[in-house]
CSV table of C-alpha atoms and ligand atoms in Angstrom, one decimal:
chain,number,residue,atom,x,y,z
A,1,UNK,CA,32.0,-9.4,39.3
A,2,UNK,CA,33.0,-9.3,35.5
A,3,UNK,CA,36.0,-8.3,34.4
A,4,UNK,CA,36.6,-7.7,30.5
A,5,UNK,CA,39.5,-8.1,28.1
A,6,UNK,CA,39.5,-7.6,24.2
A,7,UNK,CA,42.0,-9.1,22.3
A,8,UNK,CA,43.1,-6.8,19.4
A,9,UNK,CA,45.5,-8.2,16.7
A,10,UNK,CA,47.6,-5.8,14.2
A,11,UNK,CA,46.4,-5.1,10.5
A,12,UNK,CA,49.2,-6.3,7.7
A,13,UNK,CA,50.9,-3.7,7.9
A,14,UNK,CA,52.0,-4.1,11.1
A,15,UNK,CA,51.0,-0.3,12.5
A,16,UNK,CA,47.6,-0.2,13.3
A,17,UNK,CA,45.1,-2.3,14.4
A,18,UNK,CA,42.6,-3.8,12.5
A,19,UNK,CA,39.5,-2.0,12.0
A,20,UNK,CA,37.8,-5.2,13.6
A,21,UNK,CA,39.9,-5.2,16.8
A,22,UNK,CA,38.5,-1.1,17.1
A,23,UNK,CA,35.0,-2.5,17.0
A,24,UNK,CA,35.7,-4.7,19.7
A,25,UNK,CA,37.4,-2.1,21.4
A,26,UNK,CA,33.9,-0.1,21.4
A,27,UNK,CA,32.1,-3.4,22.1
A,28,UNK,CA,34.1,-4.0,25.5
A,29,UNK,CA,34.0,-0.3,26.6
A,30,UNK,CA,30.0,-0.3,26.4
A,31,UNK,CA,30.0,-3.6,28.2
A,32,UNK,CA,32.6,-2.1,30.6
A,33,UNK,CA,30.5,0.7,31.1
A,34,UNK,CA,27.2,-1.0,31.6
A,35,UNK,CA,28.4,-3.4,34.0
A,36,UNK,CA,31.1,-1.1,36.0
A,37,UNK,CA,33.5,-3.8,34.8
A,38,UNK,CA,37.2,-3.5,34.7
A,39,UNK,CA,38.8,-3.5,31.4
A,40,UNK,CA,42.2,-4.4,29.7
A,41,UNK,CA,43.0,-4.7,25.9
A,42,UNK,CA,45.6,-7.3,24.4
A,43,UNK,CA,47.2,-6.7,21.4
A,44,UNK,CA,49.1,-9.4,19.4
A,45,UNK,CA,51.5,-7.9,17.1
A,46,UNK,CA,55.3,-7.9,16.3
A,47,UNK,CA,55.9,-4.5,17.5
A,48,UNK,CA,52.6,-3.7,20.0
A,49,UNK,CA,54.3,-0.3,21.2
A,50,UNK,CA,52.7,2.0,18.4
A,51,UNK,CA,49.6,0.6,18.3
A,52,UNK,CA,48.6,1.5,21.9
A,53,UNK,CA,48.7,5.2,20.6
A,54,UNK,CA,44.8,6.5,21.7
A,55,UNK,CA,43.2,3.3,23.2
A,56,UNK,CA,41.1,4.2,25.9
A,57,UNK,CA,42.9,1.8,28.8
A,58,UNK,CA,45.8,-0.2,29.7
A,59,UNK,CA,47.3,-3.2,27.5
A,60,UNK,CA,48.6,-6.2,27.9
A,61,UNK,CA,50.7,-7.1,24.9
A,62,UNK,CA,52.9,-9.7,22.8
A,63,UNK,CA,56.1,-8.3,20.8
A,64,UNK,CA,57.8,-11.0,18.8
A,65,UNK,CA,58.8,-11.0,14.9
A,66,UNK,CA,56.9,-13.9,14.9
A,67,UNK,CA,53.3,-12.4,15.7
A,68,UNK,CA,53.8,-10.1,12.0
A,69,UNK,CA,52.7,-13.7,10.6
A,70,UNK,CA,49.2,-15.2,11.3
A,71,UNK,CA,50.0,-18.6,11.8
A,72,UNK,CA,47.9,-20.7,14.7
A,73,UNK,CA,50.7,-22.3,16.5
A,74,UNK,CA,52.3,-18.5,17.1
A,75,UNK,CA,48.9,-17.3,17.3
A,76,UNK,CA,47.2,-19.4,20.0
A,77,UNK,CA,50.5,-19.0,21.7
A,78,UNK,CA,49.9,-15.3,22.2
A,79,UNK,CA,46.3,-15.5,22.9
A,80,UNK,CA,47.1,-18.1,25.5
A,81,UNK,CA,49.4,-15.8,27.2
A,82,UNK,CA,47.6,-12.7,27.2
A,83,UNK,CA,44.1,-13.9,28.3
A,84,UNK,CA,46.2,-15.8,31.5
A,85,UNK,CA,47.9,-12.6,32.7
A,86,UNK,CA,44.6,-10.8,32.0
A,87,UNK,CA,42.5,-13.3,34.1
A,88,UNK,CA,39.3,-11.6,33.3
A,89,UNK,CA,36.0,-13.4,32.9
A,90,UNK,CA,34.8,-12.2,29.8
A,91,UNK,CA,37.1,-12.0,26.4
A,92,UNK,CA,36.0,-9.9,23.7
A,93,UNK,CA,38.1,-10.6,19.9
A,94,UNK,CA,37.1,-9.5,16.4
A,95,UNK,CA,35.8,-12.5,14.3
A,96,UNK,CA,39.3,-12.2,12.4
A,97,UNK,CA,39.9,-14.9,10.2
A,98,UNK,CA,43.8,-14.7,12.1
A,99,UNK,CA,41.3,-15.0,15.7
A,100,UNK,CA,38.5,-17.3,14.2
A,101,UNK,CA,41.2,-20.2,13.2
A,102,UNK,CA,42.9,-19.6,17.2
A,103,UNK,CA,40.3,-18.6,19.7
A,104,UNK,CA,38.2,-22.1,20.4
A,105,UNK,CA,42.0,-23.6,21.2
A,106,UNK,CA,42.4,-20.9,23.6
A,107,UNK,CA,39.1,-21.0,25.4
A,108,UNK,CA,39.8,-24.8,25.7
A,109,UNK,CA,43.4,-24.0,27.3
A,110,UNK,CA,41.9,-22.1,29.5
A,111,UNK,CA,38.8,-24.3,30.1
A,112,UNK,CA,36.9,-22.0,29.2
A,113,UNK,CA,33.8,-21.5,26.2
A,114,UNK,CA,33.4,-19.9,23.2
A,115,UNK,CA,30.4,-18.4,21.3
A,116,UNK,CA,31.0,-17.4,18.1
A,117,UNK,CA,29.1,-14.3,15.3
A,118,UNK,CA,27.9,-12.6,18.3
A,119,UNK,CA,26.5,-9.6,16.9
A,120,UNK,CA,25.6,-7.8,20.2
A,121,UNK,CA,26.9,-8.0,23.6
A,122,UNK,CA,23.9,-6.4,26.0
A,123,UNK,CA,22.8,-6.8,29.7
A,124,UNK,CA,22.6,-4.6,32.6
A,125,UNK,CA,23.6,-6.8,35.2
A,126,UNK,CA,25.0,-9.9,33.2
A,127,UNK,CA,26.3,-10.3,29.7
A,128,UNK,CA,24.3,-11.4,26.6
A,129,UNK,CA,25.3,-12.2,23.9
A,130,UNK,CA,23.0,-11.8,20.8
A,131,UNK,CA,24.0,-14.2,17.3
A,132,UNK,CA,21.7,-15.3,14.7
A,133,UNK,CA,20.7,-18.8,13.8
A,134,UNK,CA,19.1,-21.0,11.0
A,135,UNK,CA,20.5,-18.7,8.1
A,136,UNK,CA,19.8,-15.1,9.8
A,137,UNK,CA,16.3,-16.1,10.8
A,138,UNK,CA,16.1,-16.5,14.2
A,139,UNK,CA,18.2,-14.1,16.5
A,140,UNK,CA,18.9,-15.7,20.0
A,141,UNK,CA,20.4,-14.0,23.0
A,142,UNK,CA,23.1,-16.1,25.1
A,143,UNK,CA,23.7,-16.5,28.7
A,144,UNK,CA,26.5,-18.7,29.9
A,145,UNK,CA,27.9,-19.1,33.6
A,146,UNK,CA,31.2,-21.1,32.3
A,147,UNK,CA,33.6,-18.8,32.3
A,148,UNK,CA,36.2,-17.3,31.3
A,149,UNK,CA,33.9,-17.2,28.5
A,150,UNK,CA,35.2,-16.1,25.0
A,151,UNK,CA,32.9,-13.8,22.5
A,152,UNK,CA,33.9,-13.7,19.1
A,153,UNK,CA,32.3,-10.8,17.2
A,154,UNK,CA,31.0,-10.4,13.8
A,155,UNK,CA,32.8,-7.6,11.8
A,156,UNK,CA,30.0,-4.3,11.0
A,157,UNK,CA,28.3,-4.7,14.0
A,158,UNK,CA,30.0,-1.9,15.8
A,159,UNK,CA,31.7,1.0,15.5
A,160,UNK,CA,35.2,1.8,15.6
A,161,UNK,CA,36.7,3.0,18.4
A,162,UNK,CA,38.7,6.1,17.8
A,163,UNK,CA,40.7,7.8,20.3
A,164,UNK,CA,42.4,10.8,21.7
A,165,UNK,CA,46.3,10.3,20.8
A,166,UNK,CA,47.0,9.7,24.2
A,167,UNK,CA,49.6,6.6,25.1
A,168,UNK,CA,47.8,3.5,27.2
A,169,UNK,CA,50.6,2.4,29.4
A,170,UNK,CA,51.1,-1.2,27.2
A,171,UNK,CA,53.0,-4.4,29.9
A,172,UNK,CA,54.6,-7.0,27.6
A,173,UNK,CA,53.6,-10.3,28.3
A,174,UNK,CA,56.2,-13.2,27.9
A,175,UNK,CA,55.2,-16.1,25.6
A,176,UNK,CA,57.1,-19.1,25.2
A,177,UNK,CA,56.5,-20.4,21.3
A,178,UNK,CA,56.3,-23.8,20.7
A,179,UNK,CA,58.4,-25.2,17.1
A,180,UNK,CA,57.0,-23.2,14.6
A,181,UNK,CA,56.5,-25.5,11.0
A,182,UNK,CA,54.6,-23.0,8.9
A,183,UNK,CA,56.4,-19.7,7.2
A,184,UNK,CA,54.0,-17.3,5.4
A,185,UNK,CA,55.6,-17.0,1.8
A,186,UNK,CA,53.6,-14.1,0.7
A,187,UNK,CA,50.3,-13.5,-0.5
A,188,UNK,CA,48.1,-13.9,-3.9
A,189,UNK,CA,45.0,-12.4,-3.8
A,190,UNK,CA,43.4,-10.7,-7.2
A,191,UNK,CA,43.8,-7.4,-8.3
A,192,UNK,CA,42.2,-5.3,-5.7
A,193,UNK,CA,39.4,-4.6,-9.3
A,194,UNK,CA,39.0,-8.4,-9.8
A,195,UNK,CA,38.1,-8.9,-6.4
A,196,UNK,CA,34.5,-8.0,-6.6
A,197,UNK,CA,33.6,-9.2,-2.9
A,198,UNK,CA,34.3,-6.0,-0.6
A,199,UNK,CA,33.3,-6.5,2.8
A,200,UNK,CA,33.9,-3.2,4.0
A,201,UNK,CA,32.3,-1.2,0.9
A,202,UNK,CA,29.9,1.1,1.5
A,203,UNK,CA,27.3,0.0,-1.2
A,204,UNK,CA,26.5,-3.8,-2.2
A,205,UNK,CA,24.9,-3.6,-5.9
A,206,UNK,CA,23.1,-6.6,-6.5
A,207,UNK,CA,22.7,-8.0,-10.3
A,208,UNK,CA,19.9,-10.2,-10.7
A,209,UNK,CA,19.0,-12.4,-13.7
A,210,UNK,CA,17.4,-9.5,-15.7
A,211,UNK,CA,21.0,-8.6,-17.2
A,212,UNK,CA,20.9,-11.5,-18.8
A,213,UNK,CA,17.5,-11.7,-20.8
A,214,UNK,CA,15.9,-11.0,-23.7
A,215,UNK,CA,15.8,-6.9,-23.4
A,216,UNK,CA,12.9,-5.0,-24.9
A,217,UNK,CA,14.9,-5.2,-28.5
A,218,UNK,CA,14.5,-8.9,-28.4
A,219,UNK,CA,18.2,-9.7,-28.0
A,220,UNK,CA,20.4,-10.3,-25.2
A,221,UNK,CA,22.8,-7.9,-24.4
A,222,UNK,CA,25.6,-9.6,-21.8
A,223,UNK,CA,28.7,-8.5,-22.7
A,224,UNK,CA,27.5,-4.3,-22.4
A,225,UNK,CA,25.8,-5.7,-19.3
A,226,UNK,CA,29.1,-7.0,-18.2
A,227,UNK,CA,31.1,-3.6,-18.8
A,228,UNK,CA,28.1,-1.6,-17.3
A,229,UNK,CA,28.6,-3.7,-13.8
A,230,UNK,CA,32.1,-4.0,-13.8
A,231,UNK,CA,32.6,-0.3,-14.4
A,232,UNK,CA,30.5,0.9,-11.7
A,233,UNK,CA,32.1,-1.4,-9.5
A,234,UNK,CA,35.8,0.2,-10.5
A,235,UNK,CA,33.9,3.9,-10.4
A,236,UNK,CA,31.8,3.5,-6.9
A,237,UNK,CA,34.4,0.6,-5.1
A,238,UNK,CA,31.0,-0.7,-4.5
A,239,UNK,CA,30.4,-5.0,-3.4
A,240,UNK,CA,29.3,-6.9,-6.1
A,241,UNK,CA,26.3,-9.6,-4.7
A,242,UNK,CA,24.0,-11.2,-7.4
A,243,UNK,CA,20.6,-13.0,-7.5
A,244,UNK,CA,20.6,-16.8,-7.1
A,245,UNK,CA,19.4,-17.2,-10.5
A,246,UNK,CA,21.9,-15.2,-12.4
A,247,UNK,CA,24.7,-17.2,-10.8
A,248,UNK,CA,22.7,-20.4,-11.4
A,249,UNK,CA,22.8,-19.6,-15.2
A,250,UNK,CA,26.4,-20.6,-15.8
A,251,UNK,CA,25.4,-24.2,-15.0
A,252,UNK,CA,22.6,-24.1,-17.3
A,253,UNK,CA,25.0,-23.4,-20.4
A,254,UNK,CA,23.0,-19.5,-20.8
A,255,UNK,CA,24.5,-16.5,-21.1
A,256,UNK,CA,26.3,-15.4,-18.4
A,257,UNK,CA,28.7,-13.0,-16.4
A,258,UNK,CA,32.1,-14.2,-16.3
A,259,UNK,CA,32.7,-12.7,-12.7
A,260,UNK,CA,30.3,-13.9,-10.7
A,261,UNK,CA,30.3,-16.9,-8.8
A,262,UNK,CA,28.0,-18.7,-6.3
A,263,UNK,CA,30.2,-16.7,-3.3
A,264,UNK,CA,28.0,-13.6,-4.9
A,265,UNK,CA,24.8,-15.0,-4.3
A,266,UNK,CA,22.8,-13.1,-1.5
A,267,UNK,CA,19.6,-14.7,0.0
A,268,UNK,CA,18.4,-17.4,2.2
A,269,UNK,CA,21.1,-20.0,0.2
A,270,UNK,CA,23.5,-17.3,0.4
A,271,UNK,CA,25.5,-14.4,2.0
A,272,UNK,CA,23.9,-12.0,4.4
A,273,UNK,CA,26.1,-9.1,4.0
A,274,UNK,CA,26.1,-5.8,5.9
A,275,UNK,CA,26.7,-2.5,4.4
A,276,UNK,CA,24.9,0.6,4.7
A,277,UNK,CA,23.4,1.1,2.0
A,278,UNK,CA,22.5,-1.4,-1.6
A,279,UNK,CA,21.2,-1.6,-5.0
A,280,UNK,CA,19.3,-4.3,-6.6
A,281,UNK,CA,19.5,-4.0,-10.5
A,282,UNK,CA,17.3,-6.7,-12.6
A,283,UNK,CA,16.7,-8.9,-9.8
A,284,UNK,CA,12.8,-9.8,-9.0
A,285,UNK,CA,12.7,-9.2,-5.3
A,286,UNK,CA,11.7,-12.0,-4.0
A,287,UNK,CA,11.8,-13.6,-0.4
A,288,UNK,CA,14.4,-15.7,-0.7
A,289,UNK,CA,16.6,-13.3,-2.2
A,290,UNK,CA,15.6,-10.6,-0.2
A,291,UNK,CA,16.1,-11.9,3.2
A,292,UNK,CA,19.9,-11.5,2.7
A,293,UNK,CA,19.4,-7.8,2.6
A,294,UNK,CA,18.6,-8.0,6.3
A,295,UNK,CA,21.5,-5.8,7.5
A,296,UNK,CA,21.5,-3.6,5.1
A,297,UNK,CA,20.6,-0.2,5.6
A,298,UNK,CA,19.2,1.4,2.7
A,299,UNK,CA,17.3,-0.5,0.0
A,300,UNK,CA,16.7,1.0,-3.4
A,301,UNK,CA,16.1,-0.8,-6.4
A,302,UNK,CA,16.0,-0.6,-10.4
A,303,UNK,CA,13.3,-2.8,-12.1
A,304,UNK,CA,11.4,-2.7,-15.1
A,305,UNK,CA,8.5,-4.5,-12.9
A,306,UNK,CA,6.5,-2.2,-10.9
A,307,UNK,CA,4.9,-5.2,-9.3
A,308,UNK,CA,8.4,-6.7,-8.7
A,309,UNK,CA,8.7,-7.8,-4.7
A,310,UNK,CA,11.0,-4.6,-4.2
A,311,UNK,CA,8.0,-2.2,-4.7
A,312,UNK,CA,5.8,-4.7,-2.5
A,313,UNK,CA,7.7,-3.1,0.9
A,314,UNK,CA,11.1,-4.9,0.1
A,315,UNK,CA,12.8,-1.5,-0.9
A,316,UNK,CA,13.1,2.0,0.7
A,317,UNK,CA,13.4,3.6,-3.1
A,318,UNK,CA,12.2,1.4,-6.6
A,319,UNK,CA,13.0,3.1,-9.5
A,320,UNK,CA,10.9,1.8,-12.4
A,321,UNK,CA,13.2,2.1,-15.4
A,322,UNK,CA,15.4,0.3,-17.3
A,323,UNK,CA,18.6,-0.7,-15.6
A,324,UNK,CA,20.8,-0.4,-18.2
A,325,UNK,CA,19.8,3.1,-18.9
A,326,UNK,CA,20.1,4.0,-15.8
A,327,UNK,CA,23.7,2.7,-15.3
A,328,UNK,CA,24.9,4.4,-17.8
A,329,UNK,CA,24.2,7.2,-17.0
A,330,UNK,CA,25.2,6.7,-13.4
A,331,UNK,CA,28.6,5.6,-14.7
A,332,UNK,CA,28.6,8.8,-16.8
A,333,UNK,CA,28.2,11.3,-14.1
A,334,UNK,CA,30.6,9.1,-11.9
A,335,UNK,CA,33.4,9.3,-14.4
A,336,UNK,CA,33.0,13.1,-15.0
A,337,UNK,CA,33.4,13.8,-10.4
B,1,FAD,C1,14.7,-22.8,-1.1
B,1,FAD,C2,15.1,-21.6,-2.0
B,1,FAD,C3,16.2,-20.9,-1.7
B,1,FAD,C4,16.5,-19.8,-2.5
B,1,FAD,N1,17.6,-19.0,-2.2
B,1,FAD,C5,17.9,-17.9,-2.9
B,1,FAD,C6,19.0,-17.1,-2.5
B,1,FAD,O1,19.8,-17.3,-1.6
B,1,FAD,N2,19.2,-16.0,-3.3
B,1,FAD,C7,18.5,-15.7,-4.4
B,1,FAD,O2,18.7,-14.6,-5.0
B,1,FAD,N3,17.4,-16.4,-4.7
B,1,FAD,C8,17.1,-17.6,-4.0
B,1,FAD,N4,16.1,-18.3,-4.4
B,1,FAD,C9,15.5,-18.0,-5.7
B,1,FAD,C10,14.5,-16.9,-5.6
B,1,FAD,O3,13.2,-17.3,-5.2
B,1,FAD,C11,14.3,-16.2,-7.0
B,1,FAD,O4,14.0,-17.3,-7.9
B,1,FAD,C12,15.6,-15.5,-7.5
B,1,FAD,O5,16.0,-14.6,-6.5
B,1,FAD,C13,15.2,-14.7,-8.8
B,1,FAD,O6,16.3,-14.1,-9.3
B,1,FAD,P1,16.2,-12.7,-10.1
B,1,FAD,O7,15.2,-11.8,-9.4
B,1,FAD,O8,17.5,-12.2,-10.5
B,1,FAD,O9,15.6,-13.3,-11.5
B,1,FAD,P2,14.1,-13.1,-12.2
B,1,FAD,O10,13.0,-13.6,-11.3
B,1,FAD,O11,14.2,-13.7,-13.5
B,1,FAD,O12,13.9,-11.5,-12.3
B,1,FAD,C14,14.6,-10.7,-13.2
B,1,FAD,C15,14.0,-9.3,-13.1
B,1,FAD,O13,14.8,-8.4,-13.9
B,1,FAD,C16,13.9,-7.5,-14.4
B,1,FAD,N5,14.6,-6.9,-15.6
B,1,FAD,C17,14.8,-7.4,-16.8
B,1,FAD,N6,15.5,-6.6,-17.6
B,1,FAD,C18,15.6,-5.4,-16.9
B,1,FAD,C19,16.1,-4.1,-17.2
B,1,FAD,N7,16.7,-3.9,-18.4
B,1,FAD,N8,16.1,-3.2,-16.2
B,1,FAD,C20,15.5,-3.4,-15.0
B,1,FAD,N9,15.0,-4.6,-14.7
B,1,FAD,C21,15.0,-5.6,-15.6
B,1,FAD,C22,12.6,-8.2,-14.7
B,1,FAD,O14,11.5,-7.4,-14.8
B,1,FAD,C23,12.6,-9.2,-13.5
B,1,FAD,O15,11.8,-8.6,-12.5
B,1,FAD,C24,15.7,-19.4,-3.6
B,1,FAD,C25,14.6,-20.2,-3.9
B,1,FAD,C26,14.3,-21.3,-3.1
B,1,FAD,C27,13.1,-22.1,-3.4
């Protein structure tokens, strides 16, 4: 018989979890469920004790200064330990970039194997695993007999779990660390309004290569294009993704938007992001763009093209209308709520 364990890690804060480590939490109680598994949680974190607040079973936990830090050799330490007093066959972890960099190591430890984006975990008698192949194309569902086997789930896939505030009893589990060489500093990262990649943001808003072109005046209009974006993005908190050609530009010495980069792009040579909902602006709609809309939830568009790809069955909504028009007016009525 299965038995499950998730491996939850603390935010960087230090008191809560991260919102990935609740998805898996929800992940491992619908597995639990299905397959009247046990279940036990591990939580790596400095001080686990608070943290325990409203989870639905018992936890296993590390408390050391040193887990505040993510740092592999610390890291791998504590998954280690956990997942051996645990001893289940299944381990469910967020695809954390703190458990991504650890949890091959610790499946190896424990001879064990390790699948990673899993997207799904299904089955009514065994586990499956579901992850996607060849650039989100081809969606394949994984059975393995090696175990303990290790699942590493993709962030967005689930929901988070959220509790009663009841206390899980939590049992601290000794870890011995081995020398520890590396010493987190502190952290640079932009200015949460330079940093126009937001995984966890509600809308993406896509800016395709229209922006940039001759408008209906016969000039270019970049720099108001430029504000137009970047001030919805302050005003909504919205993700910023862009066409392959707009980002393309920059090499070709044309006009072009000073924040975007290739790590923008969405499509088939590009990010497949998941958020619920997204708006193209000036982009064509076409395949290869559009198949890195494939998680998300609602489509609606703004193109001055009605027989753009969006309005051939690519988009929910396709307003036909000039997007920078439109955008500022949206940006209007968003400043004045
Ligand atoms: C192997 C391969 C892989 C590819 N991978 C990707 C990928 O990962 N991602 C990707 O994006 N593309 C990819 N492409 C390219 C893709 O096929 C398209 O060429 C690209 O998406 C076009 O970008 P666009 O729609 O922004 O530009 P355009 O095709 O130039 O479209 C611009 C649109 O803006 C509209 N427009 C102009 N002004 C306005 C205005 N004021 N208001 C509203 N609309 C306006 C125009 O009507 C037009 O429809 C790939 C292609 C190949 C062959």
């Amino acid at each position: 018989m299965e038995s499950i364990f998730v491996l939850t890690h603390a935010d960087e804060s230090g008191g809560a979890l991260t919102r990935a480590s609740l998805e898996a939490v929800t992940a491992g109680m619908e597995l639990a469920a299905r397959l009247n598994a046990p279940m036990r949680i591990g939580i790596v974190a400095a001080d686990p004790h608070p943290l325990s607040n409203g989870l639905p079973c018992a936890a296993l936990a590390v408390a050391d200064p040193a887990f505040a830090q993510p740092r592999f050799a610390s890291d791998a330490a504590a998954c280690e330990a956990l997942c051996r007093a645990a001893a289940t066959s299944i381990v469910l972890a967020p695809g954390s970039s703190r458990f991504a960099r650890v949890i091959a190591a610790v499946a190896h430890r424990l001879g064990g194997l390790v699948d990673t984006h899993i997207t799904a975990v299904g089955g009514e008698t065994a586990v499956e695993a579901t992850r996607w192949f060849y650039r989100q194309r081809i969606e394949a569902v994984v059975t393995r007999t090696a175990r303990p086997w290790f699942l590493l789930l993709d962030a967005g896939t689930h929901a988070a779990y959220t509790g009663e505030s009841a206390n899980a009893t939590v049992e601290i589990v000794p870890v011995s660390l081995p020398a520890l060489r590396t010493e987190v500093a502190g952290t640079r990262a932009p200015r949460q309004d330079e940093q126009t990649i937001r995984p966890d943001a509600r809308l993406l808003f896509v800016a395709g290569a229209g922006w940039t072109k001759k408008q209906p005046d016969g000039e270019v209009h970049t720099g108001e294009a430029g504000k137009l974006i970047l001030d919805f993005l302050r005003l909504s908190s919205a993700s910023l993704g862009s066409s392959k050609s707009l980002v393309d530009q920059g090499g070709e010495g044309h006009s072009v938007l000073p924040f975007l980069t290739h790590l923008n792009q969405i499509g088939q040579t590009g990010a497949t992001p998941r958020h619920p909902k997204g708006l193209s602006t000036c982009c064509h709609g076409e395949e290869p763009h559009v198949v890195g809309w494939r998680f998300i939830g609602e489509r609606r568009a703004i193109s001055l093209d009605p027989n753009c790809g969006w309005t051939r069955g690519k988009a929910d909504v396709v307003y036909i209308a000039d997007a920078f028009q439109v955008m500022a007016k949206v940006n209007e009525s968003l400043a004045k709520s």
